[in-house]
Coordinates of C-alpha atoms and ligand atoms in Angstrom, one line a residue:
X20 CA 144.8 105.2 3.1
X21 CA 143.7 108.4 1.8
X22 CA 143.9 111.4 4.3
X23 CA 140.5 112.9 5.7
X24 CA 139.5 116.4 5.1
X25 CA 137.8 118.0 7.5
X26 CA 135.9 121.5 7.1
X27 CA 135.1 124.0 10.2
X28 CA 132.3 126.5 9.0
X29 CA 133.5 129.4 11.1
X30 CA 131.3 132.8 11.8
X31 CA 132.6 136.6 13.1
X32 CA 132.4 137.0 16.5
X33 CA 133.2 140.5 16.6
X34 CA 135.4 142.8 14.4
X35 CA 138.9 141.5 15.2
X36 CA 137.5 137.8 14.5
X37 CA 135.9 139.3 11.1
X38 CA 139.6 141.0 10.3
X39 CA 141.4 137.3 10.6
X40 CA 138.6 135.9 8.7
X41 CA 138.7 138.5 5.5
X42 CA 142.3 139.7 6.3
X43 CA 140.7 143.0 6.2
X44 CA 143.2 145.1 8.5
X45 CA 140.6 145.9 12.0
X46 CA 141.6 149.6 12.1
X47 CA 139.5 150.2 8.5
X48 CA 136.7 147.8 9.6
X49 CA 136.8 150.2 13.2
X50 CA 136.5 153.5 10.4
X51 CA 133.8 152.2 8.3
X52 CA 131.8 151.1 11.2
X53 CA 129.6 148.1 12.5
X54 CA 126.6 149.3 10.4
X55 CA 128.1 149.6 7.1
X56 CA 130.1 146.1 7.5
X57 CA 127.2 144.1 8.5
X58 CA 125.1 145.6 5.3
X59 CA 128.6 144.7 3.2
X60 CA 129.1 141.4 4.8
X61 CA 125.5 140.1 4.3
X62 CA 125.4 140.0 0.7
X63 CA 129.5 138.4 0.8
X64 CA 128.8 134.4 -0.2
X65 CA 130.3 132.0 2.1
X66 CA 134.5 131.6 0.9
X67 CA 137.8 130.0 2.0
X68 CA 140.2 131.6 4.9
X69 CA 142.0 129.3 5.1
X70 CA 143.7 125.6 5.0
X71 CA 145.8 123.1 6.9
X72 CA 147.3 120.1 5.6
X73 CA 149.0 117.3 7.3
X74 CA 148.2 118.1 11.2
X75 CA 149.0 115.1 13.0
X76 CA 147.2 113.5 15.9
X77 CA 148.8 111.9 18.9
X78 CA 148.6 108.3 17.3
X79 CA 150.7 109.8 13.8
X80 CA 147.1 110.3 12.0
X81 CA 147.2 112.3 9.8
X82 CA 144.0 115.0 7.9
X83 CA 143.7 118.3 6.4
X84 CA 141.4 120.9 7.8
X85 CA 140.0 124.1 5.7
X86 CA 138.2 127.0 7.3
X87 CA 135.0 127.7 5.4
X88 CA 133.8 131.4 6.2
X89 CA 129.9 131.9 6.8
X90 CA 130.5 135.7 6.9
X91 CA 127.1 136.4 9.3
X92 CA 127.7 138.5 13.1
X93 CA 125.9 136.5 15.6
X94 CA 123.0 139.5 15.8
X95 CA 123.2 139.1 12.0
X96 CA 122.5 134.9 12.3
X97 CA 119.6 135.6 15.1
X98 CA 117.8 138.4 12.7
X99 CA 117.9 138.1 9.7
X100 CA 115.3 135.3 8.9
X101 CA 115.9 131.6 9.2
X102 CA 115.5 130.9 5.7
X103 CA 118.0 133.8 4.6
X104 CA 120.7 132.4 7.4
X105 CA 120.1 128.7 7.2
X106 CA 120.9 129.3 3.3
X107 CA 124.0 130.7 3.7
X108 CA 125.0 127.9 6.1
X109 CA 124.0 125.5 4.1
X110 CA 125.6 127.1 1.0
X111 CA 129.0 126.9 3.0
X112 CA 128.2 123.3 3.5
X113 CA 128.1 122.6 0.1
X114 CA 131.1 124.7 -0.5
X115 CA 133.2 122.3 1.7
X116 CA 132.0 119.3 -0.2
X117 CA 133.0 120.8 -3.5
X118 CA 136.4 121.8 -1.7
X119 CA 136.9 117.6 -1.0
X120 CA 135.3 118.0 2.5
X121 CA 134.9 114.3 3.7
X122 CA 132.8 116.3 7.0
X123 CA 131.4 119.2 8.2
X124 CA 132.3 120.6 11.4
X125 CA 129.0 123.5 12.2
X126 CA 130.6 126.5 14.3
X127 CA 129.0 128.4 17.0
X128 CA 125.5 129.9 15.7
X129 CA 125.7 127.9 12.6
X130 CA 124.9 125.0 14.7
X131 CA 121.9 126.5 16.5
X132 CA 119.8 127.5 13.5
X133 CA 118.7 124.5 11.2
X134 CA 118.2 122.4 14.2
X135 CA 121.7 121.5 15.2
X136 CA 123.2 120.4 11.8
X137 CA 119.8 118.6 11.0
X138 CA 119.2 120.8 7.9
X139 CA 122.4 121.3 6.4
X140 CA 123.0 117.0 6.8
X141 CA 120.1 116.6 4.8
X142 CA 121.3 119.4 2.2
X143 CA 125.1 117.8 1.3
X144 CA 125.5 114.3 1.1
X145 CA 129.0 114.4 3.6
X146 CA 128.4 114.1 7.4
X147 CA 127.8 116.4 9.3
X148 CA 128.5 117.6 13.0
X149 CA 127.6 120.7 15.6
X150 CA 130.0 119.4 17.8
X151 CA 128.0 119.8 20.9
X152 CA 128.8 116.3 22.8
X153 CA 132.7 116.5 23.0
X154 CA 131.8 120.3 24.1
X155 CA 129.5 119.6 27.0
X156 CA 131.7 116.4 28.0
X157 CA 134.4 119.3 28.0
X158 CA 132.0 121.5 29.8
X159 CA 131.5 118.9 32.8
X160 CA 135.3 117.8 32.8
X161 CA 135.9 121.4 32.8
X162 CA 133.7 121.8 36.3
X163 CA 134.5 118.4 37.9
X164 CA 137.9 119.9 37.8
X165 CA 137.2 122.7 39.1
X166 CA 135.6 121.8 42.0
X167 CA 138.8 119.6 42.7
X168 CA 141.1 122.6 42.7
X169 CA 138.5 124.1 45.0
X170 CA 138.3 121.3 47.0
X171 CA 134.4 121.6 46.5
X172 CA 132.8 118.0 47.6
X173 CA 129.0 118.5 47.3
X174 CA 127.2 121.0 45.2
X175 CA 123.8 121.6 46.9
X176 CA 122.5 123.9 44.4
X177 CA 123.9 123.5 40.8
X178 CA 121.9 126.1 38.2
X179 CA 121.9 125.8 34.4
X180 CA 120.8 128.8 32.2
X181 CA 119.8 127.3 28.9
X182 CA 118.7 124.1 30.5
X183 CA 116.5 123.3 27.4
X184 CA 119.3 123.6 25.2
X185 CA 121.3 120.9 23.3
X186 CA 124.3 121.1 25.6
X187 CA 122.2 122.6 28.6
X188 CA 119.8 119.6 28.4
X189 CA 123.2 117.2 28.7
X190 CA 124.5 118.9 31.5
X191 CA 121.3 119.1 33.1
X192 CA 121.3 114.9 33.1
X193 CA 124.9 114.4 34.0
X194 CA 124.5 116.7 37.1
X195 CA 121.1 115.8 38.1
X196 CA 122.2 113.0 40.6
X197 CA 125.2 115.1 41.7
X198 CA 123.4 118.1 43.3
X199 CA 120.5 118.3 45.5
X200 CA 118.8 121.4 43.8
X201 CA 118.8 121.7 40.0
X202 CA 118.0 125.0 39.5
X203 CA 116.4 125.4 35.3
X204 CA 116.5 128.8 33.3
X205 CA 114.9 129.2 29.4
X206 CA 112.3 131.4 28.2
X207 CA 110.1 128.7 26.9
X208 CA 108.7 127.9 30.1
X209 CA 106.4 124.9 28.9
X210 CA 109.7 123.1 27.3
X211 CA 111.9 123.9 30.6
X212 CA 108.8 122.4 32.9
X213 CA 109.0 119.2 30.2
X214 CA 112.5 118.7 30.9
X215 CA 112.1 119.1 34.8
X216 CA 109.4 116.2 34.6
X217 CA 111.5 114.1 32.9
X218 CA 114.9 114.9 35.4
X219 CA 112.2 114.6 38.5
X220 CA 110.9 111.0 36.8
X221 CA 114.3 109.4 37.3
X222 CA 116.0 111.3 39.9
X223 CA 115.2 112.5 43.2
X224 CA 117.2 115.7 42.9
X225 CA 114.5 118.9 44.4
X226 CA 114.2 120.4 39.8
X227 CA 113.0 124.3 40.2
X228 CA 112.3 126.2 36.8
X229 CA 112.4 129.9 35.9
X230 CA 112.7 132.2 33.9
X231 CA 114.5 135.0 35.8
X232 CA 118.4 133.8 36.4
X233 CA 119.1 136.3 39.5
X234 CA 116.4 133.7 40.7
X235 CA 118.4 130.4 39.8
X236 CA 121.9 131.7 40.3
X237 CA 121.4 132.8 44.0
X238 CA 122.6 130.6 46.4
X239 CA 124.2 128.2 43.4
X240 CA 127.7 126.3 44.0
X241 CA 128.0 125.8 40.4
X242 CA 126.6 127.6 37.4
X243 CA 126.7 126.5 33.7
X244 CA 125.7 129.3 30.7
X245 CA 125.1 127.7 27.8
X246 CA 122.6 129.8 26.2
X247 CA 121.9 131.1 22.7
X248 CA 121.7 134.8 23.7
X249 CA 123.8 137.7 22.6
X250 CA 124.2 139.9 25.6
X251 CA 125.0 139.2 29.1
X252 CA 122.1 137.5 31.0
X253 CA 123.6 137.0 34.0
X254 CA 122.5 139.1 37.2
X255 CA 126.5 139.6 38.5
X256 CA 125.1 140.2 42.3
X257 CA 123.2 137.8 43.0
X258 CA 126.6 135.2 43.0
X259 CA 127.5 133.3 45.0
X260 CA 131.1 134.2 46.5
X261 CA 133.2 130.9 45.7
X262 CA 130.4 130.1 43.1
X263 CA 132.0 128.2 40.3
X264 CA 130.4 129.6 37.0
X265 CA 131.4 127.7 32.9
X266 CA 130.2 130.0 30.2
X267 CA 130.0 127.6 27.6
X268 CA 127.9 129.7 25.3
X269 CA 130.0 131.6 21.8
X270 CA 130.3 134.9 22.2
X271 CA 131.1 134.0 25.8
X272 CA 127.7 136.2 27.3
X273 CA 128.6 135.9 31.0
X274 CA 132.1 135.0 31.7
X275 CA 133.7 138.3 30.9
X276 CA 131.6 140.5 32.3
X277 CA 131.5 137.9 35.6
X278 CA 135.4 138.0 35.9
X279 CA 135.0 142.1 35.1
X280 CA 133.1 142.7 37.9
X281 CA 133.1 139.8 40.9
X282 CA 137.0 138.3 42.3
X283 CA 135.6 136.6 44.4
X284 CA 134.2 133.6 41.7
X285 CA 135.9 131.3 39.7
X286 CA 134.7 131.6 36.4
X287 CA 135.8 130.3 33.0
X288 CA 135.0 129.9 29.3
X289 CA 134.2 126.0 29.2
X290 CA 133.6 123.6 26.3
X291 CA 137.5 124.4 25.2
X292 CA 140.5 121.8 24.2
X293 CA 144.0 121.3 23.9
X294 CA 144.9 119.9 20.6
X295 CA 147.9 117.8 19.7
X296 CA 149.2 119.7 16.9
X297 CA 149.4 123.3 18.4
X298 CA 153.0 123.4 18.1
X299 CA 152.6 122.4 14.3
X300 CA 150.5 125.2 12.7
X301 CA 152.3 128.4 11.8
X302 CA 149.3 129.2 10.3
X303 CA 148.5 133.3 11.1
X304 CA 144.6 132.9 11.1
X305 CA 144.8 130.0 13.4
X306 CA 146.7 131.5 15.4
X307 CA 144.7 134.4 15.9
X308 CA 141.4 133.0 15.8
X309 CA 141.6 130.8 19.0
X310 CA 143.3 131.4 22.2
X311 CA 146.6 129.4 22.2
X312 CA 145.4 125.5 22.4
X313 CA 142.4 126.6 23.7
X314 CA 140.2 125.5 20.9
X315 CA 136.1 125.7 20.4
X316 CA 135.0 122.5 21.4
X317 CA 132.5 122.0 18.4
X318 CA 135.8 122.0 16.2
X319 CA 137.4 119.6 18.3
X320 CA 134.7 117.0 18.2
X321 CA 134.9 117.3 14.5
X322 CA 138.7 116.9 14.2
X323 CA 138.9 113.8 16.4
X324 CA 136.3 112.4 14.3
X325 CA 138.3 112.9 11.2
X326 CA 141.5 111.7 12.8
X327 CA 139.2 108.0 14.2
X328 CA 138.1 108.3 10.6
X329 CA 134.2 108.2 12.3
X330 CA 132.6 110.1 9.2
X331 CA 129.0 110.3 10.4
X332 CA 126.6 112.9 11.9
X333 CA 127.9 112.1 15.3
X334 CA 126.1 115.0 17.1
X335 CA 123.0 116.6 15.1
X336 CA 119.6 117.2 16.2
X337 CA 118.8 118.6 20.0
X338 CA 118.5 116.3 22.6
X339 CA 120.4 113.3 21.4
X340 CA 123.5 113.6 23.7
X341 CA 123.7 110.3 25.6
X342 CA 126.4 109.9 28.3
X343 CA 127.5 106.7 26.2
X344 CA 128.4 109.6 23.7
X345 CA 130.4 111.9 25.7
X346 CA 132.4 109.0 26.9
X347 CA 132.8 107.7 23.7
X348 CA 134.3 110.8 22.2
X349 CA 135.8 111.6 25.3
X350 CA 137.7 108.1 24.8
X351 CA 138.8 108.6 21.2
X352 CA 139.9 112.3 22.3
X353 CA 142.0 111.1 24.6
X354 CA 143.7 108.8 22.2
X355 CA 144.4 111.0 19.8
X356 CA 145.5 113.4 22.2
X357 CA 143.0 115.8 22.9
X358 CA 142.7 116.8 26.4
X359 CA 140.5 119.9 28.5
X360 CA 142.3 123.3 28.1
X361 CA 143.7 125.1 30.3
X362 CA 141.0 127.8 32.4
X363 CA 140.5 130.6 29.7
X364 CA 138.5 133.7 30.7
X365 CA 138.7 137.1 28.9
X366 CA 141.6 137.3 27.1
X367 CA 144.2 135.1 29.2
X368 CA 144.2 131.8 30.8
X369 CA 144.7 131.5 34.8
X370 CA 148.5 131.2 35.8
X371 CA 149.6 128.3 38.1
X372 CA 149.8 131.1 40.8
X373 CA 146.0 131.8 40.0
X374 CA 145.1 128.4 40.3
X375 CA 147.1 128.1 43.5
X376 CA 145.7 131.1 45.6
X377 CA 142.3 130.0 44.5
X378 CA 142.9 126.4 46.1
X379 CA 144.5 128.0 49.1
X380 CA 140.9 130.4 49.7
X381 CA 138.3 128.6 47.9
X382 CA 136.7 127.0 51.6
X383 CA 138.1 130.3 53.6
X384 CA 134.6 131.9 54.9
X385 CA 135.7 135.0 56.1
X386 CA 133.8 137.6 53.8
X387 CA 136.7 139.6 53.7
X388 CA 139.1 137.2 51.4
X389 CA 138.4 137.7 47.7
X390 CA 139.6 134.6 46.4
X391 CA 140.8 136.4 43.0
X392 CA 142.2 139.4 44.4
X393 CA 145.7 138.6 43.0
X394 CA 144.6 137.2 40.0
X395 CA 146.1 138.3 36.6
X396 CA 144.2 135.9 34.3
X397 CA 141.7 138.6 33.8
X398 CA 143.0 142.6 31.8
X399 CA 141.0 144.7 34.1
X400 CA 142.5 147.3 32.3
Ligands
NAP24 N1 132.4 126.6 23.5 C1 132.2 125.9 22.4 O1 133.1 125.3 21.9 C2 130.8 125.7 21.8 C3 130.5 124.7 21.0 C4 129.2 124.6 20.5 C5 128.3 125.5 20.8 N2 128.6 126.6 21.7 C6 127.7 127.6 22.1 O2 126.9 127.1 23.2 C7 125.6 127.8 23.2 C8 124.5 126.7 23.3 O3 124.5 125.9 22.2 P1 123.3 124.9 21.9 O4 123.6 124.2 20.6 O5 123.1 124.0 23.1 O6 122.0 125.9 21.8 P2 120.5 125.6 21.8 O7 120.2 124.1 21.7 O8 119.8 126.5 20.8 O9 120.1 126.1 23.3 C9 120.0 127.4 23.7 C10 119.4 127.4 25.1 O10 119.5 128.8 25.5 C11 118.2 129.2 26.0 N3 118.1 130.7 25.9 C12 118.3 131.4 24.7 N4 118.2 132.7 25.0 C13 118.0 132.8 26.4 C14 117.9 133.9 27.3 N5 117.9 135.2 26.9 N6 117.7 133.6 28.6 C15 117.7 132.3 29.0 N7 117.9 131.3 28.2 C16 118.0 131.5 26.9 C17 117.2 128.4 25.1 O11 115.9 128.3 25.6 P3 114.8 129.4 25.3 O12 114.9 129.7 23.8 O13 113.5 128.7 25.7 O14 115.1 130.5 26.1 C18 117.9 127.1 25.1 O15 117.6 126.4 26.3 C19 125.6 128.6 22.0 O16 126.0 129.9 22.3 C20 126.6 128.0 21.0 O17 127.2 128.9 20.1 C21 129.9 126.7 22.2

């Protein structure tokens, strides 16, 4: 059977992401500066970083996966003109199909313009995926088990920022019988009060809407980030203590700063995965890219598709996430040995001793115990 090739259009997140990418060594991005790079690296076509053959799933599966760079900065991606950006997506696209590409795999912002992979499907004639379903079924794994290790039973108030969202909307459903108070945050207020009368229609969880998130995230158990924005959105005091807070969105826009500035939260990059073949790439640019077996979650979804050999826009559009989806890819991620990563926030994931003090203090009210005061997972320095 002839192997699958799978291609991952990958963006810069930052400089050291753009140095892997290009190879270009950080400390002579760092001297020419932001400005300069981002004028350079806008008129740099779409190109190959990188390739690995043969990685195996858990069931012996073999497929080979290239990196296609779409060298844009997310500020780059959100303003410089749909048409410009979607065409240099789309332009990658075609460059994996040329490459041998039996499906596209859309990475963080390349997802998010063209309507979730919508465009660039109908621009190549190879399938095409944003990933978004394995990643919020990794997002609500990822919080489900979270509020196990904290012993968290109930959520009364659960508050999504980016409820509108592709992967905010399918959170939104999956929790909206678990919680009494769903507590909405977009800008597009007529959209958000759309998707509240829909959630109120079939539940009879209390749905609120706004538009400030200090309003929303006060008094939340449980808060999920999965906005499009580039900065931090989060207001940092009006948390919870114990709050449990995913930042599912790429760059991460809350989670770092959260962890920077409050111990007394448990709070996490979500929507990542173990992968089965971590121990088989040697590969440099892999390795650097993505924290160790902690990888994005759109690029999982699209490597256990190519490993089932399901070659078909499994998640494009926004809005199409059905729960019969997340547990079907949930399923075959399982089988091929995909499983939730380890908690990853900052730079480091939590240690077992972490994870252990955090259980021991989560349902301790006295004001005075930070429940992360001994953690490491976080460089505060
Ligand atoms: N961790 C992973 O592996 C992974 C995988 C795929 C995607 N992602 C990331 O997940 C995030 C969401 O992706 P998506 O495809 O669901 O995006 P999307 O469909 O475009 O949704 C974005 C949501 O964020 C809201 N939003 C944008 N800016 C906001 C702001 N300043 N304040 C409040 N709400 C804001 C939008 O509503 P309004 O426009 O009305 O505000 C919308 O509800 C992106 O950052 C994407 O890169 C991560």
């Amino acid at each position: 059977m002839k192997k699958v090739k799978a291609a991952f259009i990958a963006h810069p997140l930052n400089l050291s992401t753009l140095s892997v990418i290009t190879g270009w060594p950080q400390p002579i991005l760092a001297s020419i500066g932001m400005n300069r790079i981002k004028k350079y690296i806008a008129r740099k076509r779409p190109f190959i970083f990188n390739e690995l053959t043969g990685i195996r799933s858990k069931t012996g599966t073999q497929i080979d996966l290239i990196g296609v760079a779409c060298p844009l900065m997310p500020d780059q991606m959100a303003s410089l003109g749909t048409d410009f950006v979607l065409g240099r997506i789309v332009e990658s696209a075609k460059l994996a199909q040329k490459k041998g590409a039996d499906i596209v795999i859309l990475g963080g912002f390349t997802s998010v313009i063209g309507n979730e992979g919508e465009d660039v499907a109908r621009a190549v004639h190879i399938p095409v995926t944003s990933g978004n379903t394995f990643t919020a079924g990794l997002a609500i794994q990822g919080i489900e088990t979270a509020m196990k290790m904290t012993r968290l039973k109930n959520i009364d108030k659960f508050a999504i920022i980016g409820a509108t969202g592709d992967i905010g909307s399918a959170c939104a459903n999956y929790f909206s019988d678990k919680t009494n108070h769903l507590a909405c945050v977009a800008r597009d207020q007529e959209k958000l009060l759309k998707l509240a009368e829909k959630i109120a229609s079939s539940h009879s969880t209390k749905v609120s809407c706004h538009r400030k998130v200090s309003e929303a995230v006060t008094g939340a158990d449980v808060i999920i980030s999965a906005t499009s924005a580039l900065t931090t959105i989060i207001d940092i005091d009006a948390l919870k203590p114990r709050a449990i807070v995913c930042d599912v969105a790429l760059p991460a826009n809350i989670a770092r700063e959260v962890a920077r500035k409050r111990n007394d939260v448990l709070v996490f990059e979500g929507g990542l995965s173990k992968v089965p073949f971590n121990d088989q790439i040697v590969d440099m640019k892999w390795r650097t890219l993505m924290p160790s077996n902690a990888v994005y979650g759109c690029l999982a979804e699209g490597l256990v598709l190519a490993f089932e050999g399901l070659l078909e826009n499994f998640s494009i559009g926004r809005g199409n996430i059905s729960q019969d989806k997340i547990t079907l890819i949930m399923e075959l991620a399982k089988k091929h040995g995909f499983d939730l990563s380890d908690f990853f926030c900052g730079d480091k994931f939590y240690s077992d001793a972490d994870l252990k003090f955090i259980a021991q203090h989560a349902n301790d009210d006295s004001p005075s115990i930070q429940i992360q005061e001994r953690l490491v997972a976080y460089d505060r320095a």
